């Protein structure tokens, strides 16, 4: 089962301590204190959203910082995700 | 009796545990804990909504995740539905 | 005496149990529990409303579902009506 | 003394029971229970209001239904009026 | 000392009972009960305000009705004035 | 050290009683009761602000009346200033 | 690890007393009382943000004054930063 976000929406998964990202990087312990850091797991197509052209700038696998309280939590197959608009993503964390 | 939504509105029906979708898939038990998952039962024509062109991206039969508290509950022929705008649909669940 | 709504406004009349619609259909009892179902009794001309072109999509005689708390109740010749914007009408109920 | 409304504003006067309209019609008693019915006494020129073209659709002498709590009450020469925007007028009452 | 309002702002001075207007008219006593009536003492240039073209329609000396609570009270040389946007002026009182 | 405001922002300094303006005018005592009067000390470049072209109409040295509670107080080198948008400036006080 | 802000976002770091800026300037003690002064550490690309073209006017190394409570605090590698929109930056402090 897979989520296909609509419009400018992005599905992210919060990073947990010691979890491996897809690229195999082991995240350090202090990740436990960074609840706004997450990995992008699905990206909407963008296009015209609320009458305005939106170009998607994040891609699956990106680690991102996002606005606290933004988006909606969903649970799929016992995994928890957050669905938010790209505009609620503040920055990409480069490694 | 049938609902014909106006503009960018969509009629959805919440999925219940063990319920069959139109494609015959039996939903697992944990569906009871996913109150934001629903099946699309009617889709408005889209077009110019509030001065902005809206293209409908969901279709009847799609399983979708939607914003909690979005939309209006209506009861037709003893069945409960939710009528919401397409922009309140977060993602399509692909199977 | 007749109401002529301005702009994108629509005048509706709530359906009551056992009441006949213009087409002669007797509504079943559970209509008492459907306070958001109504019949359209007058439709504004549409046109430019708040700087945006609005095309009217409902017509007199349509049975519609509308947003709870939307619109303004008015009493004309001892009959109660609701005047609301077309955008507060969620769907047309087809019979 | 006369009020000349600016932009899309309209000056109305609430109808009272037994009061004669300009056309000589005596309003019935139940008018006391219709606080949202009024007669138009002055109409602004319309034109560009808040960056949007507004065409005036009501005229002096029209009986109208208006949004409760809309507009501002003013007292001129011991007479009370309400000044509101045309968009707060819901419908014209045709006789 | 003189106030030169910016954009679509207008400086008005509340009329007091028995005060003479510039045209020499003595206002009757009930003016004490009309706190929303004022005389225009300075008018901004209009032009593009908040991205929209605004044309000034009031002029110095006009008597106007304005929205209660609109604008900001200022005291210049021991005289009290109100600075508000032209859109908070409801109507011009013609004499 | 100098403040260079961004966009349509303006830096002002509240006038105090008996303080000299740049042109040497000694302000009278009642200035203590005029907390909304200030002198412009820096002006942003204007240009496109929030998608709208803004032309700056105040200049350094202007005495202005501004909206109470508008803007942000900042302290630079032990001097207190207010940074606000030009649209929060109501009028220029001409001398 | 590095933050790459999206759109018109800017990453800033609050200045602390006696801290050296990149240009080697030692900030004086009263900086402790200036919680709204910060140094820019990363700048987004600008471009079309919420349907409006935004040109970035701050650059890495700029000292800026910003709106209290604006933005989101994030902690990366034990350092605290604030991510905000350029429009929440009030002024550049020139030295």
XYZ file of C-alpha atoms in Angstrom:
665
model
C 0.000 0.000 0.000
C 1.309 3.453 -0.945
C 0.235 7.068 -0.402
C -0.020 9.306 -3.472
C -0.316 12.896 -2.162
C -2.515 15.402 -4.015
C -1.297 18.799 -5.231
C 1.576 20.300 -3.245
C 1.322 17.790 -0.422
C 4.256 15.796 0.887
C 4.272 12.668 3.073
C 7.085 12.593 5.637
C 8.183 10.170 8.351
C 9.776 11.462 11.538
C 13.340 10.289 12.066
C 13.987 8.229 15.166
C 17.276 7.791 16.948
C 19.645 5.248 15.356
C 17.313 4.764 12.424
C 18.885 4.240 9.061
C 17.940 6.527 6.215
C 17.603 5.040 2.741
C 21.167 6.077 1.946
C 22.355 4.010 4.901
C 23.391 6.877 7.151
C 22.938 6.109 10.856
C 21.433 9.140 12.583
C 23.101 10.140 15.838
C 21.390 9.930 19.222
C 20.486 13.573 19.572
C 17.910 12.980 16.850
C 15.584 12.117 19.712
C 15.522 15.800 20.587
C 14.724 16.897 17.009
C 11.043 16.213 16.552
C 10.841 18.456 13.485
C 13.309 16.450 11.426
C 11.840 13.929 9.013
C 12.423 12.002 5.822
C 10.302 12.588 2.731
C 8.525 9.385 1.657
C 6.120 10.664 -1.015
C 5.755 13.906 -2.984
C 2.652 15.251 -4.724
C 2.757 16.357 -8.370
C 2.523 20.102 -7.596
C 0.857 22.055 -10.399
C -1.899 24.627 -9.841
C -2.771 24.647 -6.127
C -5.366 27.144 -4.905
C -4.981 29.021 -8.206
C -1.189 29.305 -7.941
C 1.501 27.312 -9.772
C 3.554 25.284 -7.268
C 6.827 23.574 -8.264
C 7.911 20.753 -5.990
C 11.391 21.289 -4.565
C 11.747 18.286 -2.272
C 12.177 14.693 -3.388
C 11.754 11.264 -1.803
C 14.657 10.563 0.546
C 15.305 14.237 1.452
C 15.761 14.936 5.138
C 13.758 18.032 6.039
C 12.950 20.411 8.887
C 9.227 21.234 9.078
C 6.878 23.563 10.964
C 5.793 22.211 14.316
C 2.043 21.391 14.348
C 1.853 21.566 10.538
C 0.098 18.816 8.637
C -1.996 15.827 9.606
C -0.802 12.604 11.199
C -1.966 9.399 9.472
C -1.357 5.746 10.301
C -0.948 3.323 7.409
C -0.064 -0.367 7.957
C 0.949 0.406 11.559
C 3.402 3.102 10.490
C 2.819 6.766 11.365
C 3.285 9.485 8.764
C 2.662 13.218 8.487
C 0.999 14.700 5.404
C 1.746 18.415 4.953
C 2.015 21.055 2.245
C 5.453 21.714 0.796
C 5.165 25.275 2.144
C 5.262 23.817 5.674
C 8.718 22.410 4.972
C 11.260 24.956 6.177
C 14.548 23.589 4.899
C 16.332 20.553 3.510
C 19.099 19.175 5.744
C 22.136 18.449 3.588
C 24.551 15.789 4.747
C -31.293 8.684 -4.831
C -27.859 10.064 -5.687
C -25.731 13.034 -4.612
C -24.306 15.257 -7.355
C -21.668 17.487 -5.673
C -21.222 21.090 -6.832
C -17.883 22.588 -7.932
C -14.815 20.989 -6.379
C -16.789 19.019 -3.805
C -16.393 15.292 -3.260
C -18.674 12.867 -1.407
C -16.830 10.210 0.565
C -17.851 7.308 2.790
C -15.702 6.280 5.732
C -14.297 2.781 5.499
C -15.284 0.374 8.230
C -13.416 -2.705 9.362
C -13.891 -5.790 7.147
C -15.843 -3.782 4.618
C -15.298 -4.671 1.015
C -14.234 -1.957 -1.403
C -15.656 -2.049 -4.928
C -12.547 -3.885 -6.149
C -13.314 -6.656 -3.668
C -10.407 -6.035 -1.306
C -11.204 -6.874 2.326
C -9.836 -4.167 4.574
C -7.902 -5.394 7.617
C -9.081 -4.885 11.185
C -6.856 -1.981 12.031
C -9.051 0.058 9.704
C -11.124 0.754 12.806
C -8.309 2.967 14.016
C -8.096 4.927 10.737
C -11.029 7.306 10.852
C -9.559 9.491 8.090
C -9.627 6.785 5.436
C -12.612 6.822 3.115
C -13.879 5.792 -0.295
C -14.918 8.369 -2.874
C -18.568 7.899 -3.898
C -19.230 11.046 -5.948
C -17.058 13.763 -7.496
C -18.084 17.298 -8.509
C -17.322 18.654 -11.981
C -14.557 21.028 -10.828
C -14.228 24.087 -13.071
C -14.001 27.653 -11.771
C -14.380 27.577 -7.990
C -14.042 30.841 -6.069
C -12.493 32.414 -9.190
C -9.865 29.683 -9.604
C -9.758 26.791 -12.077
C -9.915 23.471 -10.212
C -9.174 20.149 -11.935
C -10.560 17.090 -10.192
C -7.863 14.540 -9.400
C -9.850 11.908 -7.504
C -12.403 9.547 -9.023
C -15.236 7.374 -7.720
C -13.811 4.288 -6.011
C -10.536 5.926 -4.900
C -9.534 5.281 -1.314
C -8.385 8.550 0.222
C -6.943 10.081 3.383
C -8.664 13.355 4.345
C -8.262 16.193 6.846
C -9.834 15.482 10.207
C -12.866 17.748 10.860
C -13.027 18.762 7.171
C -16.336 18.730 5.367
C -19.937 18.223 6.435
C -21.590 14.976 7.464
C -24.854 14.196 5.687
C -27.240 11.275 6.044
C -28.976 10.015 2.905
C -31.229 6.907 2.965
C -29.834 5.927 6.372
C -26.250 5.995 5.097
C -23.755 8.560 6.413
C -21.493 10.448 4.037
C -19.040 13.325 4.232
C -19.089 16.128 1.651
C -15.781 18.012 1.439
C -13.709 20.020 -1.011
C -11.068 18.140 -3.008
C -8.436 20.350 -1.303
C -9.342 18.636 1.990
C -8.256 15.307 0.526
C -4.619 14.753 1.462
C -3.651 11.677 -0.520
C -4.924 8.722 -2.504
C -4.126 5.318 -0.970
C -2.862 3.047 -3.715
C -3.301 -0.664 -3.310
C -44.837 38.473 -3.012
C -41.614 36.952 -4.337
C -37.919 37.043 -3.388
C -35.398 37.943 -6.119
C -31.950 37.041 -4.756
C -28.941 39.228 -5.625
C -25.719 37.902 -7.159
C -24.906 34.289 -6.344
C -27.562 33.980 -3.669
C -30.151 31.222 -3.566
C -33.389 31.014 -1.565
C -34.160 27.550 -0.232
C -36.932 26.031 1.855
C -36.208 23.190 4.261
C -38.004 19.977 3.464
C -40.333 18.665 6.132
C -41.482 15.130 6.651
C -44.302 14.019 4.332
C -44.183 17.286 2.458
C -44.733 17.075 -1.251
C -42.113 18.503 -3.568
C -43.285 20.261 -6.719
C -42.828 17.059 -8.678
C -45.295 15.340 -6.336
C -42.839 13.068 -4.585
C -43.795 12.362 -0.974
C -40.684 12.546 1.180
C -40.223 9.693 3.657
C -40.334 10.149 7.422
C -36.627 10.180 8.045
C -36.602 13.593 6.393
C -37.221 14.926 9.894
C -33.654 13.952 10.739
C -32.182 15.652 7.653
C -32.196 19.343 8.498
C -29.700 20.155 5.742
C -31.943 19.024 2.900
C -33.954 21.739 1.174
C -35.695 22.731 -2.029
C -34.506 25.654 -4.118
C -37.239 28.281 -4.488
C -35.331 31.199 -6.087
C -31.939 31.608 -7.736
C -29.936 34.812 -8.193
C -28.553 35.808 -11.603
C -24.911 35.008 -10.770
C -22.458 37.168 -12.718
C -19.512 38.993 -11.136
C -19.643 38.453 -7.372
C -16.839 39.869 -5.257
C -14.776 40.352 -8.432
C -15.201 36.741 -9.593
C -17.473 35.328 -12.297
C -20.043 32.964 -10.772
C -22.202 30.675 -12.914
C -25.356 29.410 -11.245
C -25.552 25.625 -11.208
C -28.747 25.058 -9.251
C -32.280 25.769 -10.478
C -35.688 26.234 -8.904
C -37.076 22.882 -7.785
C -33.675 21.243 -7.132
C -33.352 19.375 -3.870
C -30.050 20.273 -2.274
C -27.801 19.533 0.692
C -26.351 22.690 2.273
C -23.791 23.686 4.905
C -25.194 23.709 8.428
C -25.343 27.287 9.838
C -24.860 28.783 6.351
C -27.084 31.601 5.191
C -29.727 33.752 6.845
C -33.228 32.706 7.842
C -36.000 35.018 6.630
C -39.760 34.881 7.150
C -41.963 36.015 4.277
C -45.774 35.728 4.450
C -45.488 33.367 7.436
C -43.200 30.988 5.527
C -39.593 30.487 6.594
C -36.789 30.480 4.046
C -33.020 30.423 4.055
C -31.024 32.758 1.809
C -27.460 31.537 1.172
C -24.699 31.757 -1.409
C -24.539 29.005 -4.023
C -21.103 28.098 -2.625
C -22.839 27.022 0.594
C -24.769 24.396 -1.349
C -22.822 21.143 -1.156
C -24.652 18.877 -3.571
C -27.821 18.359 -5.549
C -29.862 15.300 -4.520
C -30.912 13.474 -7.663
C -34.030 11.379 -7.535
C -30.500 67.043 4.244
C -29.655 63.948 2.199
C -27.186 61.047 2.435
C -25.018 60.317 -0.622
C -23.441 56.873 -0.023
C -19.887 56.191 -1.213
C -18.916 53.273 -3.452
C -21.158 50.216 -3.169
C -22.962 51.454 -0.086
C -26.719 51.614 0.227
C -28.856 53.498 2.761
C -31.962 51.613 3.872
C -34.791 52.312 6.271
C -36.425 49.492 8.220
C -40.062 48.948 7.444
C -42.444 49.334 10.359
C -45.875 47.845 10.729
C -48.624 49.734 8.904
C -46.128 52.091 7.337
C -46.823 53.103 3.796
C -44.168 52.495 1.160
C -43.698 55.089 -1.573
C -45.977 53.106 -3.844
C -48.757 53.420 -1.280
C -48.871 49.794 -0.213
C -49.870 49.346 3.428
C -47.658 46.706 4.984
C -49.455 44.053 7.037
C -49.003 43.652 10.793
C -46.586 40.793 10.712
C -44.017 43.253 9.436
C -43.218 43.818 13.108
C -41.668 40.373 13.135
C -39.527 40.987 10.048
C -36.628 43.104 11.259
C -34.548 42.377 8.171
C -36.952 43.938 5.690
C -36.223 47.500 4.644
C -36.725 50.089 1.943
C -33.810 51.471 -0.046
C -33.537 55.258 0.362
C -30.163 56.012 -1.253
C -27.747 54.060 -3.473
C -24.023 54.677 -3.988
C -22.534 54.996 -7.480
C -20.772 51.593 -7.419
C -17.663 51.514 -9.565
C -14.307 50.153 -8.385
C -14.641 49.126 -4.736
C -11.650 47.494 -3.045
C -10.121 46.922 -6.489
C -13.209 45.192 -7.903
C -15.859 46.558 -10.258
C -19.249 46.662 -8.528
C -22.497 47.266 -10.444
C -25.388 48.481 -8.344
C -28.427 46.228 -8.636
C -30.807 47.855 -6.190
C -32.567 51.193 -6.662
C -34.302 53.712 -4.436
C -37.728 52.391 -3.436
C -36.789 48.689 -3.575
C -37.884 46.597 -0.628
C -35.011 44.365 0.401
C -34.018 41.598 2.824
C -30.595 42.196 4.407
C -28.079 40.361 6.599
C -28.810 40.717 10.308
C -26.097 42.779 12.056
C -24.781 44.067 8.709
C -24.084 47.756 8.265
C -24.059 50.757 10.576
C -27.038 52.504 12.093
C -27.111 56.286 11.654
C -29.573 58.904 12.842
C -30.225 61.864 10.555
C -32.870 64.495 11.414
C -34.397 62.163 14.036
C -34.850 59.358 11.508
C -32.872 56.113 11.844
C -31.199 54.553 8.822
C -28.834 51.689 8.135
C -25.858 52.141 5.795
C -24.549 48.839 4.400
C -22.741 47.442 1.387
C -24.865 46.123 -1.475
C -23.304 42.684 -0.829
C -25.099 42.646 2.538
C -28.434 42.838 0.728
C -29.679 39.289 0.247
C -32.696 39.722 -1.997
C -35.199 42.162 -3.397
C -38.797 41.543 -2.305
C -41.021 41.828 -5.360
C -44.621 42.806 -4.851
C 0.938 72.881 11.470
C -0.968 70.707 8.988
C -1.599 66.987 8.477
C -0.924 65.533 5.009
C -2.532 62.058 4.970
C -0.840 59.216 3.067
C -2.577 57.105 0.405
C -6.339 56.802 0.811
C -6.411 58.285 4.294
C -8.672 61.142 5.310
C -8.468 63.408 8.374
C -11.843 64.300 9.846
C -13.015 66.380 12.789
C -16.145 65.391 14.711
C -18.919 67.937 14.572
C -20.060 69.323 17.899
C -23.411 70.775 18.754
C -23.910 74.415 17.667
C -20.608 74.422 15.837
C -20.477 76.298 12.628
C -19.396 74.482 9.470
C -17.278 76.374 6.932
C -20.385 77.252 4.970
C -21.769 78.982 8.062
C -24.548 76.517 8.812
C -25.292 76.222 12.532
C -25.809 72.560 13.390
C -28.881 71.814 15.497
C -28.681 70.466 19.048
C -29.324 66.842 18.250
C -25.853 66.786 16.741
C -24.714 65.838 20.234
C -26.288 62.446 19.627
C -24.552 61.933 16.281
C -21.003 60.913 17.095
C -20.408 59.532 13.603
C -20.853 62.823 11.797
C -17.697 64.746 10.985
C -16.158 67.317 8.684
C -13.307 66.407 6.344
C -10.198 68.534 7.066
C -7.546 66.797 4.930
C -7.600 64.211 2.120
C -4.771 61.925 0.986
C -3.738 61.738 -2.667
C -5.240 58.267 -3.278
C -3.408 56.336 -5.968
C -2.275 52.725 -5.576
C -3.109 51.561 -2.050
C -2.375 47.956 -1.119
C -1.990 47.162 -4.822
C -5.348 48.665 -5.799
C -6.091 51.993 -7.474
C -8.106 54.229 -5.128
C -9.797 57.425 -6.339
C -10.603 59.940 -3.625
C -14.302 60.849 -3.579
C -14.463 63.161 -0.574
C -13.041 66.666 -0.385
C -12.089 69.111 2.368
C -15.248 70.615 3.871
C -17.513 67.622 3.175
C -19.697 66.504 6.049
C -19.532 62.730 6.313
C -20.912 59.733 8.219
C -18.203 57.225 9.186
C -17.918 53.748 10.682
C -17.939 53.754 14.471
C -14.541 52.650 15.893
C -12.853 53.161 12.494
C -9.601 55.060 12.296
C -7.167 56.467 14.840
C -7.663 59.498 17.054
C -4.821 62.026 17.001
C -4.345 65.284 18.879
C -2.575 68.108 17.056
C -2.193 71.573 18.638
C -4.850 70.700 21.252
C -7.413 69.776 18.606
C -8.627 66.194 18.242
C -8.896 64.576 14.830
C -9.612 61.127 13.438
C -7.469 59.675 10.641
C -9.238 56.903 8.715
C -9.286 55.293 5.277
C -11.787 56.644 2.763
C -13.404 53.171 2.752
C -14.445 53.797 6.385
C -16.498 56.787 5.259
C -20.039 55.574 4.665
C -21.731 58.543 3.076
C -21.512 62.265 2.417
C -24.240 64.349 4.095
C -25.577 66.819 1.551
C -27.111 70.023 2.840
C 25.865 51.602 13.165
C 22.849 52.166 10.911
C 19.575 50.401 10.158
C 18.731 49.687 6.513
C 15.044 48.682 6.432
C 13.847 46.014 3.971
C 11.005 46.512 1.482
C 8.374 49.049 2.561
C 9.627 49.335 6.111
C 10.416 52.615 7.816
C 12.429 53.257 10.997
C 11.021 56.047 13.163
C 11.990 57.605 16.467
C 9.323 58.936 18.828
C 9.505 62.656 19.469
C 9.998 63.708 23.065
C 9.030 66.961 24.628
C 11.454 69.837 23.983
C 13.470 67.687 21.627
C 14.925 69.394 18.628
C 14.109 68.048 15.191
C 16.817 68.140 12.522
C 15.500 71.420 11.216
C 16.016 72.930 14.661
C 12.378 73.349 15.617
C 11.794 73.004 19.361
C 8.696 70.918 19.952
C 6.221 72.354 22.473
C 5.435 70.676 25.794
C 2.216 69.019 24.782
C 4.333 66.658 22.686
C 4.471 64.503 25.812
C 0.819 63.703 25.202
C 1.396 62.767 21.547
C 2.897 59.284 21.626
C 2.046 58.668 17.975
C 4.221 61.464 16.615
C 7.676 60.463 15.413
C 10.539 61.409 13.124
C 11.559 59.186 10.220
C 15.201 58.072 10.554
C 15.472 55.433 7.795
C 13.327 54.424 4.804
C 13.333 51.092 2.942
C 13.670 50.957 -0.849
C 10.022 50.007 -1.494
C 9.581 47.966 -4.662
C 7.551 44.768 -4.850
C 6.291 43.918 -1.357
C 4.005 40.902 -0.932
C 3.470 40.874 -4.695
C 2.448 44.541 -4.882
C 4.474 47.533 -6.058
C 5.002 49.986 -3.171
C 6.319 53.518 -3.718
C 7.848 55.145 -0.678
C 6.202 58.470 0.161
C 8.006 59.436 3.351
C 11.620 60.544 3.622
C 14.225 60.810 6.379
C 13.444 63.801 8.600
C 9.655 63.748 8.027
C 7.541 64.081 11.143
C 4.755 61.519 11.000
C 1.657 60.276 12.828
C 1.502 56.472 13.012
C -0.923 53.739 14.079
C -0.743 52.971 17.767
C 0.623 49.433 18.426
C 1.945 49.202 14.830
C 5.469 48.002 14.222
C 8.223 46.545 16.392
C 10.327 48.384 18.948
C 14.089 47.865 18.614
C 16.987 49.188 20.687
C 20.207 50.030 18.860
C 23.185 51.621 20.676
C 20.943 52.500 23.628
C 18.462 54.377 21.430
C 14.924 53.087 20.952
C 13.344 52.974 17.516
C 10.176 51.616 15.927
C 10.301 49.685 12.659
C 6.954 49.659 10.833
C 5.525 49.387 7.337
C 4.847 52.628 5.471
C 1.159 51.647 5.424
C 1.130 52.055 9.222
C 2.070 55.713 8.806
C -1.144 57.721 8.775
C -0.001 61.197 7.824
C 2.960 63.527 7.513
C 2.889 66.523 9.865
C 3.818 69.615 7.889
C 5.339 72.519 9.765
C 25.531 19.087 8.005
C 23.947 22.180 6.438
C 20.467 23.694 6.163
C 19.184 24.628 2.695
C 16.075 26.776 3.224
C 13.139 26.498 0.794
C 11.591 29.454 -1.026
C 11.915 32.800 0.749
C 13.114 31.309 4.004
C 16.221 32.433 5.844
C 18.142 30.674 8.625
C 19.490 33.033 11.282
C 21.482 32.619 14.482
C 20.891 34.964 17.423
C 23.911 37.039 18.365
C 25.225 36.583 21.862
C 27.236 39.053 23.888
C 30.947 39.151 23.050
C 30.445 36.768 20.157
C 32.504 37.384 17.092
C 30.755 37.829 13.768
C 32.385 36.370 10.666
C 33.973 39.704 9.900
C 35.704 39.585 13.284
C 33.755 42.393 14.944
C 33.297 41.874 18.699
C 29.739 42.744 19.651
C 29.392 44.989 22.707
C 27.804 43.835 25.959
C 24.418 45.419 25.468
C 23.827 42.789 22.792
C 22.453 40.681 25.635
C 19.466 43.017 25.683
C 18.899 42.735 21.920
C 17.186 39.402 21.407
C 15.992 40.387 17.931
C 19.448 40.816 16.454
C 20.853 37.865 14.562
C 23.297 36.809 11.863
C 22.093 35.254 8.610
C 23.573 31.765 8.137
C 21.605 30.456 5.133
C 19.310 32.038 2.525
C 16.679 30.313 0.384
C 16.592 30.766 -3.401
C 13.511 33.018 -3.418
C 11.508 32.716 -6.643
C 7.734 32.257 -6.733
C 6.460 31.931 -3.175
C 2.707 31.617 -2.625
C 2.170 32.776 -6.217
C 4.312 35.917 -5.828
C 7.853 36.562 -7.073
C 10.206 37.102 -4.117
C 13.753 38.451 -4.568
C 16.118 37.717 -1.717
C 17.659 40.881 -0.269
C 19.703 39.470 2.620
C 22.893 37.433 2.287
C 24.885 35.101 4.518
C 26.792 37.124 7.106
C 24.285 40.022 7.277
C 23.335 41.156 10.748
C 19.579 41.635 10.888
C 16.739 42.790 13.138
C 13.707 40.451 12.964
C 10.121 40.289 14.211
C 9.815 38.900 17.720
C 8.016 35.497 17.734
C 8.512 35.125 13.961
C 9.822 31.858 12.590
C 10.566 28.445 14.044
C 13.430 27.488 16.316
C 15.417 24.426 15.233
C 18.407 22.660 16.824
C 21.020 21.176 14.516
C 24.230 19.584 15.866
C 23.605 21.191 19.274
C 23.354 24.677 17.787
C 20.076 26.624 17.867
C 18.830 28.451 14.793
C 15.695 30.288 13.726
C 14.120 29.657 10.312
C 11.881 32.524 9.155
C 10.583 34.140 5.989
C 12.543 37.088 4.599
C 9.435 39.219 5.161
C 9.914 38.721 8.918
C 13.300 40.424 8.696
C 12.780 44.099 9.467
C 16.135 45.642 8.661
C 19.799 44.986 8.021
C 22.171 46.454 10.626
C 25.039 48.123 8.825
C 28.328 48.398 10.634
